[in-house]
Amino acid sequence: MSELDEKIERLQEMVDDSEKIVFFGGAGVSTESGVPDFRSTNGLYHQHYKYPPETILSHTFYETNREEFFRFYYDKILVDGVAPNKAHMKLAELERAGKLLAVVTQNIDGLHQKAGSRKVYELHGTVMKNYCEHCGAFYDLDFMMDQKKNGCLDPVCTKCGGPVKPDVVLYEEGLDNDTVTGAVRAIADADMLIIGGTSLVVYPAAGLIDYFRGKHLVVINLQATDRDKHADLVIESKIGEVLDRIKA
């Protein structure tokens, strides 16, 4: 039996021993679906644009340069044709089996819901929702995809003409209080916390795992994280390949 096999066997034992599992995930969960991440060698932070990605994805830049913001947003954030992968599917299966309390995600792609997960706390918002900043009218993903296809770099409300903004948390913006409260409550109530596909360097989101007081802490990530030394089990492998081998 390989070391990976042994670790997955140990992970299965922890899952079997737990009744209130929470999954805390990041970009690495969705890269297996073809969604680009930010900090890997091929991530957005290592590509060259007229402005750095962290500048483009800031509230100030959005307010002052909407066209350049949406050019980047359409190109790199609003990715076409992505589907849930094995990690998303397994987490939804664990929830249906009554083992998983919630998913807490830093991702904005909506893939957990597409896979069937119902209790999802999206810390950084979602591309699935968009709102008029003047009248509050709601616009779905299809609306924004149409704007992208038509090359519209200044999407406006069809009701009042106000600017339409994706419901994503930009730099300089705070996290939604209700989302954070729900995520903290879920993590605090969990008897097992699985951290997967995240470098745990983005705060305040990464700090939420400090509320975990349960029995089993597991980290599944391709690279080492600062939390590895506190974990009961560390698996340096692709999250989808690992979770696919777990039985709910």
Coordinates of N, CA, C and O in Angstrom, one line a residue, residues 27-128:
A27 N -9.2 28.1 -4.4 CA -9.1 28.0 -5.9 C -8.7 26.7 -6.4 O -9.1 26.3 -7.5
G28 N -7.9 25.9 -5.6 CA -7.5 24.6 -6.0 C -8.6 23.6 -6.2 O -8.5 22.6 -7.0
V29 N -9.8 23.9 -5.7 CA -10.9 23.0 -5.9 C -11.5 23.1 -7.3 O -11.9 22.2 -7.9
S30 N -11.4 24.3 -7.8 CA -12.0 24.6 -9.2 C -11.0 24.5 -10.3 O -11.4 24.5 -11.5
T31 N -9.7 24.5 -10.0 CA -8.7 24.4 -11.1 C -8.9 23.1 -11.9 O -8.6 23.1 -13.1
E32 N -9.3 22.1 -11.2 CA -9.6 20.8 -11.9 C -10.8 20.9 -12.9 O -11.0 19.9 -13.6
S33 N -11.5 22.0 -12.8 CA -12.6 22.2 -13.7 C -12.2 23.2 -14.8 O -13.0 23.5 -15.7
G34 N -11.0 23.6 -14.8 CA -10.5 24.5 -15.8 C -10.6 26.0 -15.4 O -10.4 26.9 -16.2
V35 N -11.0 26.3 -14.1 CA -11.0 27.7 -13.7 C -9.6 28.1 -13.3 O -9.0 27.5 -12.4
P36 N -9.1 29.2 -13.8 CA -7.7 29.6 -13.4 C -7.7 30.1 -12.0 O -8.6 30.7 -11.5
D37 N -6.6 29.8 -11.3 CA -6.4 30.3 -9.9 C -5.6 31.6 -10.0 O -5.3 32.1 -11.0
F38 N -5.2 32.0 -8.8 CA -4.5 33.3 -8.7 C -3.0 33.2 -8.5 O -2.3 34.0 -9.0
R39 N -2.7 32.3 -7.6 CA -1.3 32.3 -7.1 C -0.4 31.2 -7.6 O 0.8 31.2 -7.2
S40 N -0.8 30.3 -8.4 CA 0.1 29.2 -8.9 C 0.9 29.8 -10.0 O 0.8 31.0 -10.4
T41 N 1.9 29.0 -10.5 CA 2.8 29.5 -11.6 C 2.0 30.0 -12.8 O 2.4 31.0 -13.4
N42 N 0.9 29.3 -13.1 CA 0.1 29.8 -14.3 C -1.1 30.6 -13.9 O -2.0 30.8 -14.7
G43 N -1.2 31.0 -12.6 CA -2.3 31.7 -12.1 C -2.3 33.2 -12.6 O -1.4 33.7 -13.3
L44 N -3.4 33.9 -12.3 CA -3.6 35.2 -12.8 C -2.5 36.2 -12.3 O -2.2 37.2 -13.0
Y45 N -2.0 36.0 -11.1 CA -1.0 36.9 -10.6 C 0.3 36.8 -11.4 O 1.2 37.6 -11.2
H46 N 0.5 35.7 -12.2 CA 1.7 35.5 -12.9 C 1.6 35.8 -14.4 O 2.4 35.5 -15.2
Q47 N 0.4 36.5 -14.8 CA 0.2 36.9 -16.1 C 0.3 38.4 -16.2 O 0.3 39.1 -15.2
H48 N 0.5 38.9 -17.4 CA 0.8 40.3 -17.6 C -0.3 41.1 -18.2 O -0.8 40.7 -19.3
Y49 N -0.8 42.1 -17.5 CA -1.9 42.9 -18.1 C -1.4 44.4 -17.9 O -0.3 44.7 -17.3
K50 N -2.2 45.3 -18.4 CA -1.8 46.7 -18.3 C -1.7 47.2 -16.9 O -0.9 48.0 -16.5
Y51 N -2.6 46.5 -16.0 CA -2.5 46.8 -14.6 C -2.4 45.4 -13.9 O -2.9 44.4 -14.4
P52 N -1.9 45.4 -12.7 CA -1.8 44.1 -11.9 C -3.3 43.7 -11.6 O -4.1 44.5 -11.3
P53 N -3.5 42.4 -11.5 CA -4.8 41.9 -11.2 C -5.4 42.4 -9.9 O -6.6 42.7 -9.9
E54 N -4.6 42.5 -8.9 CA -5.1 43.0 -7.6 C -5.5 44.4 -7.7 O -6.4 44.9 -6.9
T55 N -5.0 45.2 -8.6 CA -5.4 46.6 -8.9 C -6.7 46.6 -9.6 O -7.7 47.3 -9.3
I56 N -6.8 45.8 -10.7 CA -8.0 45.7 -11.5 C -9.2 45.2 -10.6 O -10.4 45.7 -10.8
L57 N -9.0 44.3 -9.7 CA -10.1 43.7 -8.9 C -10.3 44.5 -7.6 O -10.7 43.9 -6.6
S58 N -10.0 45.7 -7.6 CA -10.2 46.6 -6.5 C -11.5 47.4 -6.7 O -11.9 47.7 -7.8
H59 N -12.1 47.8 -5.6 CA -13.3 48.7 -5.6 C -13.0 50.0 -6.3 O -13.8 50.5 -7.1
T60 N -11.8 50.6 -6.0 CA -11.5 51.9 -6.6 C -11.3 51.8 -8.1 O -11.8 52.6 -8.8
F61 N -10.7 50.7 -8.6 CA -10.5 50.6 -10.0 C -11.8 50.3 -10.7 O -12.1 50.9 -11.8
Y62 N -12.7 49.5 -10.1 CA -14.0 49.3 -10.6 C -14.8 50.6 -10.8 O -15.5 50.8 -11.8
E63 N -14.7 51.5 -9.8 CA -15.4 52.7 -9.8 C -14.8 53.7 -10.8 O -15.6 54.5 -11.4
T64 N -13.5 53.7 -11.1 CA -12.9 54.7 -11.9 C -12.6 54.2 -13.3 O -12.3 55.0 -14.2
N65 N -12.6 52.9 -13.5 CA -12.2 52.3 -14.9 C -13.0 51.1 -15.2 O -12.5 50.0 -15.3
R66 N -14.4 51.2 -15.3 CA -15.3 50.1 -15.4 C -14.9 49.3 -16.7 O -15.0 48.0 -16.7
E67 N -14.6 50.0 -17.8 CA -14.4 49.2 -19.0 C -13.2 48.3 -18.9 O -13.2 47.1 -19.3
E68 N -12.1 48.8 -18.3 CA -10.9 47.9 -18.1 C -11.2 46.8 -17.1 O -10.7 45.7 -17.3
F69 N -12.0 47.1 -16.1 CA -12.4 46.1 -15.1 C -13.1 45.0 -15.8 O -12.8 43.8 -15.6
F70 N -14.1 45.3 -16.6 CA -15.0 44.3 -17.3 C -14.2 43.6 -18.4 O -14.5 42.4 -18.6
R71 N -13.2 44.2 -19.0 CA -12.4 43.5 -20.0 C -11.7 42.4 -19.3 O -11.6 41.2 -19.8
F72 N -11.1 42.6 -18.1 CA -10.4 41.6 -17.3 C -11.4 40.6 -16.8 O -11.2 39.4 -16.8
Y73 N -12.5 41.1 -16.3 CA -13.5 40.2 -15.6 C -14.1 39.2 -16.7 O -14.2 38.0 -16.4
Y74 N -14.4 39.6 -17.8 CA -14.9 38.8 -18.9 C -13.8 37.8 -19.3 O -14.1 36.6 -19.5
D75 N -12.6 38.2 -19.4 CA -11.5 37.4 -19.9 C -11.0 36.3 -19.0 O -10.8 35.2 -19.3
K76 N -11.0 36.7 -17.7 CA -10.3 35.8 -16.7 C -11.2 35.3 -15.6 O -10.9 34.3 -14.9
I77 N -12.3 36.0 -15.3 CA -13.2 35.6 -14.2 C -14.4 34.9 -14.7 O -14.8 33.8 -14.2
L78 N -15.1 35.4 -15.7 CA -16.3 34.8 -16.3 C -15.9 33.8 -17.3 O -16.0 34.0 -18.5
V79 N -15.5 32.6 -16.9 CA -15.0 31.6 -17.7 C -16.1 30.7 -18.3 O -17.0 30.3 -17.5
D80 N -16.1 30.5 -19.6 CA -17.2 29.7 -20.2 C -17.0 28.2 -20.1 O -15.9 27.7 -20.0
G81 N -18.1 27.5 -20.1 CA -18.1 26.1 -20.2 C -17.5 25.3 -19.1 O -17.0 24.2 -19.3
V82 N -17.4 25.8 -17.9 CA -16.9 25.0 -16.7 C -17.9 24.2 -16.1 O -19.1 24.6 -16.0
A83 N -17.6 23.0 -15.6 CA -18.5 22.1 -14.9 C -17.9 21.6 -13.6 O -16.7 21.6 -13.5
P84 N -18.8 21.2 -12.7 CA -18.3 20.7 -11.4 C -17.4 19.4 -11.6 O -17.6 18.7 -12.6
N85 N -16.3 19.3 -10.8 CA -15.4 18.1 -10.9 C -15.7 17.2 -9.8 O -16.7 17.3 -9.0
K86 N -14.8 16.2 -9.6 CA -15.1 15.1 -8.7 C -15.1 15.6 -7.2 O -15.9 15.1 -6.4
A87 N -14.4 16.7 -6.9 CA -14.4 17.2 -5.6 C -15.8 17.8 -5.3 O -16.4 17.6 -4.2
H88 N -16.3 18.7 -6.2 CA -17.6 19.2 -6.0 C -18.7 18.2 -5.9 O -19.6 18.3 -5.0
M89 N -18.6 17.2 -6.7 CA -19.6 16.1 -6.7 C -19.6 15.3 -5.4 O -20.6 14.9 -4.8
K90 N -18.4 15.0 -4.9 CA -18.3 14.2 -3.7 C -18.8 15.0 -2.5 O -19.5 14.4 -1.6
L91 N -18.5 16.3 -2.4 CA -19.0 17.1 -1.3 C -20.5 17.2 -1.3 O -21.2 17.1 -0.2
A92 N -21.1 17.3 -2.5 CA -22.6 17.3 -2.6 C -23.2 15.9 -2.1 O -24.2 15.9 -1.4
E93 N -22.4 14.9 -2.5 CA -22.9 13.5 -2.0 C -22.8 13.4 -0.5 O -23.7 12.8 0.1
L94 N -21.7 13.9 0.1 CA -21.6 13.9 1.5 C -22.7 14.6 2.2 O -23.2 14.2 3.3
E95 N -23.1 15.7 1.6 CA -24.2 16.5 2.2 C -25.5 15.7 2.1 O -26.3 15.7 3.1
R96 N -25.8 15.1 1.0 CA -27.0 14.3 0.8 C -27.0 13.2 1.8 O -28.1 12.7 2.3
A97 N -25.8 12.6 2.1 CA -25.7 11.5 3.1 C -25.9 12.0 4.5 O -25.9 11.1 5.4
G98 N -26.0 13.3 4.7 CA -26.1 13.8 6.1 C -24.8 13.9 6.9 O -24.9 14.1 8.1
K99 N -23.7 13.8 6.2 CA -22.4 13.9 6.8 C -21.8 15.3 6.8 O -21.1 15.7 7.7
L100 N -22.2 16.1 5.8 CA -21.5 17.4 5.6 C -22.5 18.5 6.0 O -23.6 18.6 5.5
L101 N -22.1 19.3 6.9 CA -22.9 20.4 7.4 C -22.9 21.6 6.4 O -24.0 22.1 6.1
A102 N -21.8 21.9 5.8 CA -21.7 23.1 4.9 C -20.4 23.1 4.2 O -19.4 22.4 4.6
V103 N -20.4 23.8 3.1 CA -19.2 24.2 2.3 C -18.9 25.6 2.6 O -19.8 26.5 2.4
V104 N -17.7 26.0 3.0 CA -17.3 27.4 3.1 C -16.2 27.6 2.0 O -15.2 26.9 2.0
T105 N -16.5 28.4 1.0 CA -15.6 28.6 -0.1 C -15.2 30.0 -0.4 O -15.9 31.0 -0.1
Q106 N -14.0 30.1 -0.8 CA -13.4 31.4 -1.3 C -13.7 31.6 -2.8 O -13.3 32.7 -3.3
N107 N -14.2 30.6 -3.4 CA -14.4 30.7 -4.9 C -15.7 31.4 -5.2 O -16.7 31.4 -4.4
I108 N -15.8 31.9 -6.4 CA -17.0 32.7 -6.8 C -17.7 32.1 -8.0 O -18.5 32.8 -8.6
D109 N -17.3 30.9 -8.4 CA -17.8 30.3 -9.7 C -19.1 29.6 -9.6 O -19.7 29.2 -10.6
G110 N -19.7 29.3 -8.4 CA -20.9 28.7 -8.3 C -20.9 27.2 -8.6 O -22.0 26.6 -8.7
L111 N -19.8 26.6 -8.7 CA -19.7 25.2 -9.0 C -20.2 24.2 -7.9 O -20.7 23.1 -8.2
H112 N -20.1 24.6 -6.7 CA -20.6 23.8 -5.6 C -22.1 23.6 -5.8 O -22.7 22.5 -5.6
Q113 N -22.8 24.7 -6.0 CA -24.3 24.6 -6.2 C -24.6 23.9 -7.5 O -25.6 23.1 -7.5
K114 N -23.9 24.0 -8.5 CA -24.1 23.3 -9.7 C -24.0 21.8 -9.5 O -24.7 21.0 -10.1
A115 N -23.1 21.4 -8.6 CA -22.9 20.0 -8.2 C -24.0 19.4 -7.3 O -24.2 18.2 -7.2
G116 N -24.8 20.3 -6.7 CA -25.9 19.9 -5.9 C -25.8 20.3 -4.4 O -26.7 20.0 -3.6
S117 N -24.7 20.9 -4.0 CA -24.6 21.4 -2.6 C -25.6 22.5 -2.4 O -25.8 23.4 -3.2
R118 N -26.2 22.4 -1.2 CA -27.2 23.4 -0.8 C -26.7 24.4 0.2 O -27.1 25.6 0.1
K119 N -26.0 23.9 1.2 CA -25.5 24.9 2.2 C -24.1 25.3 1.8 O -23.1 24.6 2.1
V120 N -24.0 26.4 1.2 CA -22.7 26.9 0.7 C -22.5 28.4 1.1 O -23.4 29.2 0.8
Y121 N -21.5 28.6 1.9 CA -21.1 30.0 2.3 C -20.0 30.5 1.3 O -18.9 30.1 1.4
E122 N -20.4 31.5 0.5 CA -19.5 32.0 -0.5 C -18.9 33.3 0.0 O -19.5 34.4 -0.1
L123 N -17.7 33.2 0.6 CA -17.1 34.3 1.3 C -16.8 35.5 0.4 O -16.9 36.6 0.9
H124 N -16.5 35.2 -0.8 CA -16.1 36.3 -1.7 C -17.1 36.6 -2.8 O -16.9 37.2 -3.8
G125 N -18.4 36.1 -2.5 CA -19.5 36.4 -3.4 C -19.5 35.4 -4.6 O -19.0 34.3 -4.5
T126 N -20.3 35.7 -5.6 CA -20.5 34.8 -6.7 C -20.7 35.5 -8.0 O -21.4 36.6 -8.1
V127 N -20.3 34.9 -9.1 CA -20.6 35.4 -10.4 C -22.0 35.2 -10.9 O -22.5 35.7 -11.9
M128 N -22.7 34.3 -10.1 CA -24.0 33.9 -10.5 C -25.1 35.1 -10.2 O -26.2 35.0 -10.7

